C-alpha cells in the first residue's frame, strides 16, 4: 500500500472538525462526488487456509483515491459516511464491484475464491437491505456461495430478531456470514448458535498481543475452541509475525489474514499474486 504519513492525513475527515456543519457538508459533497466520479476503489487482502496453505479468499477493503489527499483509508471516512447515510449507496457499490471481480477471478482461473465484503451498521439496518442485495447478486449472476458478508458484533446484536431474519433470508440464497472483529464487542456467546454464521474473525488486537500478554493466548484458545464446537471456522486477523502464525497453527486456527502473508492490494496486483501462488503450487507438486 502507498506509504502515507499517518500523522498528517490520518482522520483527516474525522477530527473534531466534523462538529462544524460546514465541514460535514463539504465532506458529504466530496464523498458523493467520489462515488459518482469513480474515486472509490477496492483493495483485496488474501486469506490463507492454514491446512492447505492456499488462498481461500480475499477481503474487499475500500479506498478513496482523493484528488488532493491521495489514498484515504476507510477509518478516515467510513464514520462520516455512516453519519450522513452515504454508507448505504457506497456499501451497495462495494457489493456490486465485488461481484464483478468474483466473476473475473473465475474467468482468470481462480473459480473457488471467496470474496468477503464488510457491511456497516447503517447498511445492515437499511430497510431495503436484503432486497437490494438480492437484486445485485441476481443481476450479477454470481455463485452466491462465494460471497461472504462481514458484520461486527454490534451490528448483529443490536436487534437479534432482525439479524436472525436477515441472515436467514440471505443465507437461503447461498450468501454466508462472518462475525468481524470478534472479541471486541460484548455479544453473548450463546447468541452465536442461533445465527447462521459460518466464520468468526478474531480481532487483530488479540493477535498482536500474543507474546506480550498471557491473556491473549488464553482468549484466542477459548475463541477457537468455542467456534469449533459450534462448527464455525476461525480466521485470525492482523497476523504479522512468524511467531503469531505458529501459535495459531498449533491452536488449529483455520485461516489467517495479515501483513505477514500479504497486504491489501489493488486488483491488478492481486491477479499477479494469485498467478504466482498457483505457479508456486505447481512447482511444489
Ligand atoms: P476490518 O474489516 O476489520 O478489516 C481489516 C483491517 O485490518 C483492514 O484495514 C486491513 O488493512 C487491516 N489489516 C490487515 N492485516 C493487517 C496486519 O497484519 N496488521 C495491521 N496492523 N492491520 C492489518 P483497513 O483496510 O484500513 O479497513 C479498516 C476498516 O474499515 C475495516 O476493518 C472495516 O471495518 C472498514 N471497511 C473497509 N472497507 C469497508 C467497506 O467496503 N465497507 C464498510 N462498511 N466498511 C469497510
Ligand atoms: Mg472485515
Ligand atoms: Mg476485522
Ligand atoms: Mg476492524
PDB file of N, CA, C and O in Angstrom, residues 40-72:
ATOM      1  N   UNK A  40     -13.580   5.904  -5.757  1.00  0.00           N
ATOM      2  CA  UNK A  40     -13.537   4.802  -4.800  1.00  0.00           C
ATOM      3  C   UNK A  40     -12.993   3.561  -5.488  1.00  0.00           C
ATOM      4  O   UNK A  40     -13.252   3.325  -6.668  1.00  0.00           O
ATOM      5  N   UNK A  41     -12.245   2.786  -4.747  1.00  0.00           N
ATOM      6  CA  UNK A  41     -11.607   1.605  -5.310  1.00  0.00           C
ATOM      7  C   UNK A  41     -11.545   0.513  -4.254  1.00  0.00           C
ATOM      8  O   UNK A  41     -11.403   0.811  -3.075  1.00  0.00           O
ATOM      9  N   UNK A  42     -11.652  -0.720  -4.671  1.00  0.00           N
ATOM     10  CA  UNK A  42     -11.479  -1.806  -3.707  1.00  0.00           C
ATOM     11  C   UNK A  42     -10.053  -2.337  -3.762  1.00  0.00           C
ATOM     12  O   UNK A  42      -9.486  -2.490  -4.836  1.00  0.00           O
ATOM     13  N   UNK A  43      -9.512  -2.585  -2.571  1.00  0.00           N
ATOM     14  CA  UNK A  43      -8.257  -3.317  -2.434  1.00  0.00           C
ATOM     15  C   UNK A  43      -8.645  -4.713  -1.944  1.00  0.00           C
ATOM     16  O   UNK A  43      -9.739  -4.894  -1.391  1.00  0.00           O
ATOM     17  N   UNK A  44      -7.751  -5.654  -2.138  1.00  0.00           N
ATOM     18  CA  UNK A  44      -8.079  -7.045  -1.816  1.00  0.00           C
ATOM     19  C   UNK A  44      -6.961  -7.637  -0.971  1.00  0.00           C
ATOM     20  O   UNK A  44      -5.797  -7.579  -1.349  1.00  0.00           O
ATOM     21  N   UNK A  45      -7.340  -8.191   0.187  1.00  0.00           N
ATOM     22  CA  UNK A  45      -6.322  -8.831   1.025  1.00  0.00           C
ATOM     23  C   UNK A  45      -6.593 -10.327   1.095  1.00  0.00           C
ATOM     24  O   UNK A  45      -7.658 -10.759   1.552  1.00  0.00           O
ATOM     25  N   UNK A  46      -5.616 -11.138   0.657  1.00  0.00           N
ATOM     26  CA  UNK A  46      -5.793 -12.594   0.672  1.00  0.00           C
ATOM     27  C   UNK A  46      -5.937 -13.163   2.085  1.00  0.00           C
ATOM     28  O   UNK A  46      -5.392 -12.615   3.048  1.00  0.00           O
ATOM     29  N   UNK A  47      -6.665 -14.247   2.153  1.00  0.00           N
ATOM     30  CA  UNK A  47      -6.852 -15.011   3.391  1.00  0.00           C
ATOM     31  C   UNK A  47      -6.334 -16.415   3.113  1.00  0.00           C
ATOM     32  O   UNK A  47      -6.732 -17.028   2.127  1.00  0.00           O
ATOM     33  N   UNK A  48      -5.458 -16.905   3.968  1.00  0.00           N
ATOM     34  CA  UNK A  48      -4.786 -18.171   3.700  1.00  0.00           C
ATOM     35  C   UNK A  48      -5.335 -19.291   4.562  1.00  0.00           C
ATOM     36  O   UNK A  48      -5.460 -19.145   5.774  1.00  0.00           O
ATOM     37  N   UNK A  49      -5.608 -20.404   3.924  1.00  0.00           N
ATOM     38  CA  UNK A  49      -6.034 -21.607   4.635  1.00  0.00           C
ATOM     39  C   UNK A  49      -4.789 -22.260   5.232  1.00  0.00           C
ATOM     40  O   UNK A  49      -3.858 -22.605   4.506  1.00  0.00           O
ATOM     41  N   UNK A  50      -4.752 -22.421   6.542  1.00  0.00           N
ATOM     42  CA  UNK A  50      -3.533 -22.924   7.176  1.00  0.00           C
ATOM     43  C   UNK A  50      -3.277 -24.397   6.878  1.00  0.00           C
ATOM     44  O   UNK A  50      -2.137 -24.844   6.890  1.00  0.00           O
ATOM     45  N   UNK A  51      -4.327 -25.157   6.609  1.00  0.00           N
ATOM     46  CA  UNK A  51      -4.129 -26.590   6.346  1.00  0.00           C
ATOM     47  C   UNK A  51      -3.528 -26.797   4.957  1.00  0.00           C
ATOM     48  O   UNK A  51      -2.599 -27.579   4.788  1.00  0.00           O
ATOM     49  N   UNK A  52      -4.027 -26.067   3.963  1.00  0.00           N
ATOM     50  CA  UNK A  52      -3.561 -26.288   2.586  1.00  0.00           C
ATOM     51  C   UNK A  52      -2.543 -25.235   2.147  1.00  0.00           C
ATOM     52  O   UNK A  52      -1.897 -25.396   1.111  1.00  0.00           O
ATOM     53  N   UNK A  53      -2.421 -24.172   2.921  1.00  0.00           N
ATOM     54  CA  UNK A  53      -1.557 -23.029   2.583  1.00  0.00           C
ATOM     55  C   UNK A  53      -1.977 -22.371   1.274  1.00  0.00           C
ATOM     56  O   UNK A  53      -1.172 -21.728   0.598  1.00  0.00           O
ATOM     57  N   UNK A  54      -3.217 -22.524   0.912  1.00  0.00           N
ATOM     58  CA  UNK A  54      -3.724 -21.888  -0.300  1.00  0.00           C
ATOM     59  C   UNK A  54      -4.559 -20.657   0.038  1.00  0.00           C
ATOM     60  O   UNK A  54      -5.077 -20.538   1.146  1.00  0.00           O
ATOM     61  N   UNK A  55      -4.685 -19.778  -0.952  1.00  0.00           N
ATOM     62  CA  UNK A  55      -5.529 -18.592  -0.765  1.00  0.00           C
ATOM     63  C   UNK A  55      -6.987 -19.047  -0.856  1.00  0.00           C
ATOM     64  O   UNK A  55      -7.427 -19.533  -1.878  1.00  0.00           O
ATOM     65  N   UNK A  56      -7.688 -18.889   0.267  1.00  0.00           N
ATOM     66  CA  UNK A  56      -9.100 -19.305   0.340  1.00  0.00           C
ATOM     67  C   UNK A  56      -9.995 -18.240  -0.249  1.00  0.00           C
ATOM     68  O   UNK A  56     -11.018 -18.503  -0.840  1.00  0.00           O
ATOM     69  N   UNK A  57      -9.594 -17.006   0.020  1.00  0.00           N
ATOM     70  CA  UNK A  57     -10.449 -15.914  -0.398  1.00  0.00           C
ATOM     71  C   UNK A  57      -9.768 -14.583  -0.183  1.00  0.00           C
ATOM     72  O   UNK A  57      -8.591 -14.533   0.186  1.00  0.00           O
ATOM     73  N   UNK A  58     -10.511 -13.518  -0.437  1.00  0.00           N
ATOM     74  CA  UNK A  58      -9.981 -12.170  -0.236  1.00  0.00           C
ATOM     75  C   UNK A  58     -11.018 -11.317   0.485  1.00  0.00           C
ATOM     76  O   UNK A  58     -12.219 -11.495   0.294  1.00  0.00           O
ATOM     77  N   UNK A  59     -10.525 -10.420   1.315  1.00  0.00           N
ATOM     78  CA  UNK A  59     -11.433  -9.432   1.899  1.00  0.00           C
ATOM     79  C   UNK A  59     -11.338  -8.167   1.050  1.00  0.00           C
ATOM     80  O   UNK A  59     -10.242  -7.694   0.735  1.00  0.00           O
ATOM     81  N   UNK A  60     -12.488  -7.635   0.664  1.00  0.00           N
ATOM     82  CA  UNK A  60     -12.536  -6.402  -0.126  1.00  0.00           C
ATOM     83  C   UNK A  60     -12.505  -5.219   0.834  1.00  0.00           C
ATOM     84  O   UNK A  60     -13.348  -5.121   1.729  1.00  0.00           O
ATOM     85  N   UNK A  61     -11.548  -4.341   0.660  1.00  0.00           N
ATOM     86  CA  UNK A  61     -11.383  -3.203   1.565  1.00  0.00           C
ATOM     87  C   UNK A  61     -11.382  -1.910   0.758  1.00  0.00           C
ATOM     88  O   UNK A  61     -10.599  -1.748  -0.180  1.00  0.00           O
ATOM     89  N   UNK A  62     -12.263  -1.013   1.141  1.00  0.00           N
ATOM     90  CA  UNK A  62     -12.455   0.188   0.327  1.00  0.00           C
ATOM     91  C   UNK A  62     -11.337   1.215   0.536  1.00  0.00           C
ATOM     92  O   UNK A  62     -10.797   1.344   1.634  1.00  0.00           O
ATOM     93  N   UNK A  63     -11.002   1.911  -0.538  1.00  0.00           N
ATOM     94  CA  UNK A  63     -10.035   3.008  -0.519  1.00  0.00           C
ATOM     95  C   UNK A  63     -10.627   4.160  -1.309  1.00  0.00           C
ATOM     96  O   UNK A  63     -11.405   3.960  -2.222  1.00  0.00           O
ATOM     97  N   UNK A  64     -10.211   5.364  -0.922  1.00  0.00           N
ATOM     98  CA  UNK A  64     -10.662   6.553  -1.633  1.00  0.00           C
ATOM     99  C   UNK A  64      -9.440   7.240  -2.240  1.00  0.00           C
ATOM    100  O   UNK A  64      -8.576   7.703  -1.516  1.00  0.00           O
ATOM    101  N   UNK A  65      -9.409   7.270  -3.561  1.00  0.00           N
ATOM    102  CA  UNK A  65      -8.334   7.991  -4.248  1.00  0.00           C
ATOM    103  C   UNK A  65      -8.733   9.455  -4.322  1.00  0.00           C
ATOM    104  O   UNK A  65      -9.296   9.909  -5.312  1.00  0.00           O
ATOM    105  N   UNK A  66      -8.420  10.162  -3.270  1.00  0.00           N
ATOM    106  CA  UNK A  66      -8.836  11.552  -3.146  1.00  0.00           C
ATOM    107  C   UNK A  66      -7.955  12.435  -4.024  1.00  0.00           C
ATOM    108  O   UNK A  66      -6.732  12.307  -4.002  1.00  0.00           O
ATOM    109  N   UNK A  67      -8.582  13.340  -4.817  1.00  0.00           N
ATOM    110  CA  UNK A  67      -7.787  14.142  -5.756  1.00  0.00           C
ATOM    111  C   UNK A  67      -6.696  14.968  -5.076  1.00  0.00           C
ATOM    112  O   UNK A  67      -5.647  15.185  -5.661  1.00  0.00           O
ATOM    113  N   UNK A  68      -6.944  15.418  -3.843  1.00  0.00           N
ATOM    114  CA  UNK A  68      -5.907  16.211  -3.175  1.00  0.00           C
ATOM    115  C   UNK A  68      -5.154  15.430  -2.105  1.00  0.00           C
ATOM    116  O   UNK A  68      -3.978  15.662  -1.880  1.00  0.00           O
ATOM    117  N   UNK A  69      -5.846  14.526  -1.419  1.00  0.00           N
ATOM    118  CA  UNK A  69      -5.223  13.854  -0.275  1.00  0.00           C
ATOM    119  C   UNK A  69      -4.542  12.549  -0.618  1.00  0.00           C
ATOM    120  O   UNK A  69      -3.929  11.931   0.238  1.00  0.00           O
ATOM    121  N   UNK A  70      -4.703  12.072  -1.844  1.00  0.00           N
ATOM    122  CA  UNK A  70      -4.121  10.772  -2.176  1.00  0.00           C
ATOM    123  C   UNK A  70      -4.991   9.647  -1.651  1.00  0.00           C
ATOM    124  O   UNK A  70      -6.202   9.807  -1.505  1.00  0.00           O
ATOM    125  N   UNK A  71      -4.357   8.536  -1.324  1.00  0.00           N
ATOM    126  CA  UNK A  71      -5.110   7.361  -0.907  1.00  0.00           C
ATOM    127  C   UNK A  71      -5.621   7.522   0.524  1.00  0.00           C
ATOM    128  O   UNK A  71      -4.836   7.635   1.453  1.00  0.00           O
ATOM    129  N   UNK A  72      -6.941   7.536   0.686  1.00  0.00           N
ATOM    130  CA  UNK A  72      -7.530   7.696   2.007  1.00  0.00           C
ATOM    131  C   UNK A  72      -8.092   6.360   2.468  1.00  0.00           C
ATOM    132  O   UNK A  72      -8.818   5.691   1.726  1.00  0.00           O
TER     133      UNK A  72
END
